[in-house]
XYZ file of C-alpha atoms in Angstrom:
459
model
C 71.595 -84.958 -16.708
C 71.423 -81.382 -17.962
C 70.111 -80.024 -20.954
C 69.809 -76.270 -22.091
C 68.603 -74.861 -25.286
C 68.521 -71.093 -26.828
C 68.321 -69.728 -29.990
C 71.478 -67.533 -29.265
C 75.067 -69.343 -29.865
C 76.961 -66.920 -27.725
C 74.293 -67.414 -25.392
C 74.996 -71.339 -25.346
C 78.870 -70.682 -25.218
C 78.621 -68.511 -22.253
C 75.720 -71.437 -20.570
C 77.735 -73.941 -21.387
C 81.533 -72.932 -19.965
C 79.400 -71.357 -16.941
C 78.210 -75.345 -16.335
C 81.442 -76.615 -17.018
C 83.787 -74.056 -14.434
C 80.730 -74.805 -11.476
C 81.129 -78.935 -11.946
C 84.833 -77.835 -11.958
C 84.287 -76.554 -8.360
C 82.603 -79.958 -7.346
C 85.112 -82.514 -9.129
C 88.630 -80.632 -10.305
C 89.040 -83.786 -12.812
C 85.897 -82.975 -14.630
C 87.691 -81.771 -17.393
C 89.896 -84.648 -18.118
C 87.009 -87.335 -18.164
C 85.160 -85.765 -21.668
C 82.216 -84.558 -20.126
C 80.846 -81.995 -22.079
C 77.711 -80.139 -21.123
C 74.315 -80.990 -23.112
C 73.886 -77.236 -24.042
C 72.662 -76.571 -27.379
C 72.077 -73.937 -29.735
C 68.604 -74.539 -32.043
C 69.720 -75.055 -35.693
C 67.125 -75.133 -38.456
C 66.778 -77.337 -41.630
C 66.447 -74.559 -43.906
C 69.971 -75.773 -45.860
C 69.368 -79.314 -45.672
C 69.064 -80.606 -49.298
C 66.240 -83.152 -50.192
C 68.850 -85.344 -51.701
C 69.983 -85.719 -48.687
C 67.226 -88.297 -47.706
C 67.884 -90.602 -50.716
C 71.066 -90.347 -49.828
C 70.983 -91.289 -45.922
C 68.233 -94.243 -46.315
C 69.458 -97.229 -46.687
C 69.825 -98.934 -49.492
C 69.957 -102.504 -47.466
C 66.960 -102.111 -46.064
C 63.826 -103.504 -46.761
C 61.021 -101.520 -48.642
C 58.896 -101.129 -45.373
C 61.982 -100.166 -43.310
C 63.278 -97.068 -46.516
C 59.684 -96.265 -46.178
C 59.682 -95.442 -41.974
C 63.013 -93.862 -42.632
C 61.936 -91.843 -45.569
C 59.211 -90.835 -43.337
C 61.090 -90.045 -39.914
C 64.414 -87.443 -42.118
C 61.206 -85.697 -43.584
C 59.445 -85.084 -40.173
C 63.121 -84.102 -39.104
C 63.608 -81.675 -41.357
C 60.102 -80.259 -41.611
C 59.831 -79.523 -38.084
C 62.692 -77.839 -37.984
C 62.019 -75.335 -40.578
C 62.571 -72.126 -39.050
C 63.363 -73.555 -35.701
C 65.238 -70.158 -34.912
C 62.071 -68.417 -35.181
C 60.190 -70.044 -33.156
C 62.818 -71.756 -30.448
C 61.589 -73.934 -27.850
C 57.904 -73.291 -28.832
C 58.617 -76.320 -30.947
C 56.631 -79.283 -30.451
C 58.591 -82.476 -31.591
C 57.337 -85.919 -31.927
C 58.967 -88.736 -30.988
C 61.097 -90.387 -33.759
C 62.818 -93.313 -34.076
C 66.456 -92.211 -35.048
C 68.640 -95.031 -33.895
C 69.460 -95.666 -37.820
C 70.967 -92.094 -38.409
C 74.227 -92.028 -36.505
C 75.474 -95.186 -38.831
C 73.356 -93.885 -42.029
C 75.362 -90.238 -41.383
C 78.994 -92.313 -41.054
C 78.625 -93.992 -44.120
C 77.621 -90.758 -45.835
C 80.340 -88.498 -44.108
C 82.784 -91.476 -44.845
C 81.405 -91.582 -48.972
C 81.703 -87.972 -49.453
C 85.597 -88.457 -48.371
C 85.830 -91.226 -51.019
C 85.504 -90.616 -54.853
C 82.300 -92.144 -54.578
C 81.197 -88.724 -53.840
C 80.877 -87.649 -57.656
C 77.957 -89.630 -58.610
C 75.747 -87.699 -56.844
C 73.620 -84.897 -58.883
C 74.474 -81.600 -57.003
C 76.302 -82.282 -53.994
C 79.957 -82.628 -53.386
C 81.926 -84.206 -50.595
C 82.437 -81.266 -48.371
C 78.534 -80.582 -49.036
C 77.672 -84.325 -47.714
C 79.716 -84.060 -45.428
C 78.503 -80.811 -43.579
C 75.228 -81.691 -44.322
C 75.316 -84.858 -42.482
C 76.890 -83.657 -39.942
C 74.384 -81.127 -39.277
C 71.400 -83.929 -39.268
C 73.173 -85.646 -36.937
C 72.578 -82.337 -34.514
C 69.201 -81.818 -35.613
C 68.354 -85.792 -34.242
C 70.013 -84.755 -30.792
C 67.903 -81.639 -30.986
C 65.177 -83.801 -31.494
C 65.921 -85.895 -28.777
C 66.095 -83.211 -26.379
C 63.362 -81.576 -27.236
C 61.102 -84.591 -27.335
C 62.225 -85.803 -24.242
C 60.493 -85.086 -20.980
C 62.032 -84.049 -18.012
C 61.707 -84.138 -14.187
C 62.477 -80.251 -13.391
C 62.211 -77.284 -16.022
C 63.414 -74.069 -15.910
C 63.431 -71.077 -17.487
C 62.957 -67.126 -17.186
C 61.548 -66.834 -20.888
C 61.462 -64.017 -23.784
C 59.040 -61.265 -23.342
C 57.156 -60.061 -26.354
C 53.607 -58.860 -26.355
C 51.331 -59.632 -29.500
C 51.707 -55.818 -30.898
C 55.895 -56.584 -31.088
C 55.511 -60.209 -32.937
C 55.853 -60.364 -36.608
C 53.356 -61.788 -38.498
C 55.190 -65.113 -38.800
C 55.417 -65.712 -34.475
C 52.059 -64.366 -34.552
C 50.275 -67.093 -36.399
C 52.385 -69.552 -34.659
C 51.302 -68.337 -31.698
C 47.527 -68.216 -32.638
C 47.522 -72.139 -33.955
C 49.294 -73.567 -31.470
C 49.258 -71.528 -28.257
C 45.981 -70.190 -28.594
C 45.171 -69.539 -24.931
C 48.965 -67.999 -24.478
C 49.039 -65.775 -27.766
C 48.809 -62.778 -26.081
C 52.525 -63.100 -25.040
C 55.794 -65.233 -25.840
C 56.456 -65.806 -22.293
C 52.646 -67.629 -21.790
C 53.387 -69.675 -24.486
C 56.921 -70.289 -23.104
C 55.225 -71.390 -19.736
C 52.952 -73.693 -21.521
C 55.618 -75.556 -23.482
C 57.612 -76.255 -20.044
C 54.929 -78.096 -18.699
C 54.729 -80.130 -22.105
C 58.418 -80.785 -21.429
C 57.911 -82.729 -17.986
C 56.504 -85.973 -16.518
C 53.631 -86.181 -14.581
C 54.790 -85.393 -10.727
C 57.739 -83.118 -11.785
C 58.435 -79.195 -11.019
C 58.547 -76.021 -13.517
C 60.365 -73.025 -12.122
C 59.610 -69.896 -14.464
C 60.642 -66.028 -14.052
C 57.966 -64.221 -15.998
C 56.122 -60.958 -16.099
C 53.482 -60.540 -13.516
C 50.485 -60.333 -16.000
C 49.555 -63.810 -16.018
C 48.514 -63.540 -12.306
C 45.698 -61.077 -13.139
C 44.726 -59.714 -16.508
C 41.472 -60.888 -17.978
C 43.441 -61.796 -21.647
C 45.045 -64.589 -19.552
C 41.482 -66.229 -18.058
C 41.536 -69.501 -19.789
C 45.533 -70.051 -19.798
C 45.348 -69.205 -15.796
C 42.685 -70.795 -15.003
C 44.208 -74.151 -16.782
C 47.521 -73.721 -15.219
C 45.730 -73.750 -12.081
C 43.128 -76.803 -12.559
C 45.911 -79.031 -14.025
C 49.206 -77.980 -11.663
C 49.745 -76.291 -8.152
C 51.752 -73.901 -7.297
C 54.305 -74.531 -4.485
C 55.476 -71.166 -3.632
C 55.465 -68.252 -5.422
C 57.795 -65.027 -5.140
C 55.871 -61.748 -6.770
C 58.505 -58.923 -6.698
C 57.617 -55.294 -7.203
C 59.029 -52.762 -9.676
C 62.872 -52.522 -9.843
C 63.779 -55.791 -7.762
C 64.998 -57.267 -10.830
C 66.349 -54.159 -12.152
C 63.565 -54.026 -14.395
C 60.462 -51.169 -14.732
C 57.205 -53.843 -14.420
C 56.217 -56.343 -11.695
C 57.499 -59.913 -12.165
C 56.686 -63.100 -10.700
C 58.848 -66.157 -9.662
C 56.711 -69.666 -9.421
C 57.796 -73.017 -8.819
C 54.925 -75.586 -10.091
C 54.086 -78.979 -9.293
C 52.910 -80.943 -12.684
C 49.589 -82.252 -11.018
C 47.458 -80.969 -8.685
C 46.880 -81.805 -5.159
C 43.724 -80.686 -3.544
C 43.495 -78.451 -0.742
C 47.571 -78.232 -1.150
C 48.214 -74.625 0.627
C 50.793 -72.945 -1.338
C 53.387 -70.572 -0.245
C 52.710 -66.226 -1.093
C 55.290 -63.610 -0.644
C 55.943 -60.444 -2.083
C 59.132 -58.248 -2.338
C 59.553 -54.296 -3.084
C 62.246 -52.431 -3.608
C 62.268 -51.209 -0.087
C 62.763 -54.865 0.946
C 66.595 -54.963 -0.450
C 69.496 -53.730 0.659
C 72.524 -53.143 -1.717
C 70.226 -55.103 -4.305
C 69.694 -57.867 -1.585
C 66.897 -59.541 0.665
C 67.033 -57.751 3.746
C 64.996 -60.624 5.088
C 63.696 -63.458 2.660
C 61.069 -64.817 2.171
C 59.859 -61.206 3.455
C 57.295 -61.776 6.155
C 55.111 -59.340 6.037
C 51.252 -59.254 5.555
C 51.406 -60.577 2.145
C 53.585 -63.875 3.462
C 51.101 -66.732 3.322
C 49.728 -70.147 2.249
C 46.900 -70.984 1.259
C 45.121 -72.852 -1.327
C 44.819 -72.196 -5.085
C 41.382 -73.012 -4.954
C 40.426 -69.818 -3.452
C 41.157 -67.907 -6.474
C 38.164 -69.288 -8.150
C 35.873 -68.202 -5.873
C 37.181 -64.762 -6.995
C 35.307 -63.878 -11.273
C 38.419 -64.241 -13.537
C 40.607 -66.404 -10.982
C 42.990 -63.990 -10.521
C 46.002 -64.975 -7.985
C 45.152 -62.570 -5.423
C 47.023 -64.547 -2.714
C 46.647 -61.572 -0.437
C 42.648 -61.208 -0.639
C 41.098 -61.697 2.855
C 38.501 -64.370 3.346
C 35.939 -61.206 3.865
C 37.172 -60.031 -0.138
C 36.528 -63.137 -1.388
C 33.239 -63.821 0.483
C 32.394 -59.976 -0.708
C 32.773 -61.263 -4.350
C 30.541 -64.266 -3.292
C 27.795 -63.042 -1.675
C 28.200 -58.810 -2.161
C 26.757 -57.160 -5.279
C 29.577 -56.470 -8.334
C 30.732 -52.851 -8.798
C 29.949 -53.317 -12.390
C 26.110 -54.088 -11.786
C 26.006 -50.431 -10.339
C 28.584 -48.575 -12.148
C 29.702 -49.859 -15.189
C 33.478 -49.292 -16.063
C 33.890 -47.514 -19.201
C 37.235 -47.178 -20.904
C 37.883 -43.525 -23.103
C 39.776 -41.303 -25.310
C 42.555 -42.541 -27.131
C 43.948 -39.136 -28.935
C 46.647 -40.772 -30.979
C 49.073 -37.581 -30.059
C 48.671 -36.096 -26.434
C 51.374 -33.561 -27.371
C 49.327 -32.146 -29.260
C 45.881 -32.393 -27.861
C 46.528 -32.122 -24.220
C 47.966 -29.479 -22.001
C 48.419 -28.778 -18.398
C 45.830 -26.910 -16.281
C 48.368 -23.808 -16.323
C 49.314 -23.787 -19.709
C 46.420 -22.042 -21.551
C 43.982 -19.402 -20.366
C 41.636 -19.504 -18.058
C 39.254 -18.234 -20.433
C 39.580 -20.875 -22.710
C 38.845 -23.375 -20.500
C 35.084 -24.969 -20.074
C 34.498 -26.243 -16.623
C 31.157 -27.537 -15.153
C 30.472 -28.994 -18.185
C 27.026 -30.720 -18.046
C 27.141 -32.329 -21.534
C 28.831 -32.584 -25.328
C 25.781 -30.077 -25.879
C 26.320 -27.456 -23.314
C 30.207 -27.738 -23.964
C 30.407 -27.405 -27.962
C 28.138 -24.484 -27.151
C 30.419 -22.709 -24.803
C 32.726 -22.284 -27.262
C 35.720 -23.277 -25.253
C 38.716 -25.101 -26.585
C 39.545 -26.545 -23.368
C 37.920 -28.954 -21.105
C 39.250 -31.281 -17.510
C 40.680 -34.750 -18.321
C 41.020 -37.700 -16.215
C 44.387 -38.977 -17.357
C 45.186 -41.505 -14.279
C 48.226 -40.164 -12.756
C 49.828 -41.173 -9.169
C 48.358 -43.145 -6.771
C 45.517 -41.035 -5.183
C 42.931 -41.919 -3.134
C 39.433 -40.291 -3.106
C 39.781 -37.091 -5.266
C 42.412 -35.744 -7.239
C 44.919 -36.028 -9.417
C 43.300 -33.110 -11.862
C 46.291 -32.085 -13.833
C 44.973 -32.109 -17.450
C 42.995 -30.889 -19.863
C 42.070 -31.603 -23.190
C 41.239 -29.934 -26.603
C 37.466 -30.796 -27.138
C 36.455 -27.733 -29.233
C 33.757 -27.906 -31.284
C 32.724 -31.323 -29.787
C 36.028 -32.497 -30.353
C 36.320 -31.722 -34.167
C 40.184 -32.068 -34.351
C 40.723 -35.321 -32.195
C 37.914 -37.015 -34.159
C 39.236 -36.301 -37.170
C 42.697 -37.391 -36.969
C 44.212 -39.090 -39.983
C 47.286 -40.566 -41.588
C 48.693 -39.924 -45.214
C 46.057 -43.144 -46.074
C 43.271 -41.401 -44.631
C 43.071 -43.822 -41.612
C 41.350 -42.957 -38.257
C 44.019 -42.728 -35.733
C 42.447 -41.422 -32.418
C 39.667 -43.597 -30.553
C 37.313 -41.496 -28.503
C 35.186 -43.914 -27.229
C 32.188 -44.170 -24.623
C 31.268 -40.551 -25.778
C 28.141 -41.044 -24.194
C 29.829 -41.008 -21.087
C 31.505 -37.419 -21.249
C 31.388 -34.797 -18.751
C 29.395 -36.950 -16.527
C 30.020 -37.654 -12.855
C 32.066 -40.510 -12.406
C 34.639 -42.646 -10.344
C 37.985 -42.669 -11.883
C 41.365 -44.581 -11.406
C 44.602 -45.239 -12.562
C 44.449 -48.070 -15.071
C 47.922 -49.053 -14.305
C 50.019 -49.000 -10.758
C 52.145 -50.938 -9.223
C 50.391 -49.855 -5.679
C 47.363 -50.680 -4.118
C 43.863 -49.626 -5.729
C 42.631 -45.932 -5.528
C 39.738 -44.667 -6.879
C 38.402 -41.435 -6.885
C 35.424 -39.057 -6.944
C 35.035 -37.023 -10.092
C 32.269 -34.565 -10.711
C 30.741 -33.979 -13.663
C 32.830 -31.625 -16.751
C 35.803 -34.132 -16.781
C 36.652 -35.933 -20.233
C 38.911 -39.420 -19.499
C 41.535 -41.312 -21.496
C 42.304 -45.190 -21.325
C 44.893 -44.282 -18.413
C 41.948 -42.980 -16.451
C 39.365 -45.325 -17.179
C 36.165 -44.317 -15.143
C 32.973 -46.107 -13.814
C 29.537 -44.340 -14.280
C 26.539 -45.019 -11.656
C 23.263 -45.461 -12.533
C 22.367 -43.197 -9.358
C 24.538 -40.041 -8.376
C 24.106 -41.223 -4.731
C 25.838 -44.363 -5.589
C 29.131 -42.145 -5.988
C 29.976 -42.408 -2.559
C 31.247 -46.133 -3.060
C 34.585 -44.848 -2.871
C 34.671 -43.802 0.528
């Protein structure tokens, strides 16, 4: 009553005798009563010759019946065109197949015979694999048509900048609200796998939980399922340099259902175990999924306080009073950036005012807000970047074709007074007072107030 699939055949082999040696441990006769694991590796159609078809429907059939057949091989082999490409991702209908194991015996058993010549370019050996390898395209089918009553899976990773143009039109027409990333659209096809009131276990990146590309697919994985507990583990608990997340799912939601929240760091494990799990420590708790929408964008902040969320009710949004503003993208910060003790002091413009007052000081260098380390307050004032001549260089970088490669955007916005942050940290939230003569990258994106006394929101 198990079923794996991959796209990787040593990946099956190693799934497979892993299955086999652990119902070994449960019943030492296993091996002796030809149970063999329902582990498969996705095969395509690609080879499959057309004849094929005329050859497999039966001739003692009536017209109507060739006619379904004809109609159910095709579907077969057209949905599995490319099937390594795209894995799992593929959505199979439902086909009647109960005719192919004897249609495929006949065949296999003709292209033995010398009845195999009268066929126009296919020998017996070519029948014969051929059939052989419809035959595992229907139990592909089968499996991957069927629904199930627990999925689970810790899917690929691969943002939409990786994906080659083939994956990335997949994606777009039939994952559209989980194109952004392989493992979204991963977690959407599990849920097409199960009944109604079954479970879906994913491992996944954390990113789903919060970032405002995922608003639609998380806010209908959260209207249509609930989440019965859910594990979100820090950088390096799985060995691996982002935050992940761990979520068992129940395939229909249950109102008011209070849902269990934990979190794990690093400092949590001891020779790469729990010291204590689930780790109960302010971020262990339960409560309902429906309290994310009262938060704009629904993210899964389990941990927000019911003073947060009534703040995001009732309070007035940072971005009515100091819009965030994302900035320079130089295309080559080897080049165009420096530390603060790398160049002269001379050379350097500080108290910048404006784009004005800095092209006229003549100064190469100017303060950048590049992010950095979790700071608090102020801070974090390491670089500084080449803005001569109102930033004639960085504007002005090209390729061979002659194409813009830097972005320096929200100009308007330079040297101004500002809050800044680190755009992305795996810590808590610290933002910090800048004053004006600082330029800022993407990495330190920056929120401008309409009134200088408004700075002070960061205390």
């Amino acid at each position: 009553n198990l079923y794996g699939l991959d796209i990787d055949e040593r990946a099956v082999q190693l799934a497979s005798f892993a299955l086999l040696m652990r119902a070994r441990s449960k019943d030492p006769q296993i091996l002796s009563k030809g149970i063999l694991p329902n582990v498969i590796v996705i095969e395509e159609s690609n080879n499959i010759s057309p004849e094929m078809i005329d050859l497999l429907v039966s001739s003692e059939a009536n017209h109507d019946e060739q006619k379904q057949q004809r109609h159910e091989l095709e579907c077969l082999l057209q949905v599995f065109e490319d099937a390594t490409e795209y894995g799992s991702l593929i959505r199979v209908p439902e086909l009647d197949l109960e005719w192919l194991p004897e249609a495929t015996a006949w065949a296999i058993e003709r292209a033995s015979s010398d009845r195999a010549d009268d066929t126009a370019t296919l020998d017996g050996p070519a029948i014969e694999q051929q059939a052989k390898a419809i035959s595992r395209l229907a139990r592909q089918a089968r499996i991957m048509s069927a629904k199930y009553d627990v999925v689970v899976t810790n899917p690929p990773y691969m943002g939409s900048r990786n994906m080659n143009a083939t994956i990335k039109e997949y994606l777009q027409k039939h994952y559209r609200d989980a194109k952004n990333d392989l493992f979204a659209a991963s977690m959407t096809r599990c849920f097409e796998f199960c009944n109604r009131s079954s479970f879906v276990a994913t491992v996944t990146m954390q990113s789903w939980m919060f970032l405002s590309s995922y608003d639609k697919f998380r806010r209908r994985l959260l209207q249509e399922n609930c989440i019965t507990t859910l594990l979100h583990m820090g950088n390096n608990v799985m060995r691996i340099a982002f935050g992940t997340s761990a979520v068992v799912w129940r395939t229909h939601p249950v109102s008011g259902y209070r849902g269990t929240y934990f979190y794990m760091e690093e400092k949590n494990l001891l020779d790469d175990r729990p010291v204590q799990f689930p780790a109960r420590h302010q971020r262990y708790v339960q409560r309902p999924a429906q309290d994310f929408d009262r938060i704009p964008g629904s993210p899964v902040a389990y941990w927000a306080s019911s003073n947060v969320i009534s703040a995001f009710e009732e309070g007035t949004r940072l971005g009515e009073i100091a819009p965030p503003r994302q900035g320079m993208a130089t295309s080559d910060n080897d080049r165009f950036l420096r530390l603060w003790h790398e160049v002269k002091e001379t050379d350097v413009g500080f108290n910048m005012a404006s784009r004005t007052e800095a092209k006229e000081s003549g100064c190469r260098w100017f303060p950048y807000n590049k992010g950095g380390e979790f700071r608090k307050w102020y801070g974090n004032n390491d670089y500084l970047v080449n803005w001569e001549n109102d930033g004639e260089e960085i504007r002005n970088l090209r390729n061979e074709k002659g194409k813009l490669l830097s972005r320096p955007q929200n100009m308007d916005c330079y040297f101004l007074p500002s809050i800044t942050w680190t755009f992305v940290s795996s810590s808590r939230f610290g933002a910090r007072s800048s004053p004006e003569g600082f330029l800022f990258d993407v990495g330190g994106s920056s929120a401008f107030p309409d009134e200088e006394d408004k700075l002070y929101v960061t205390a």
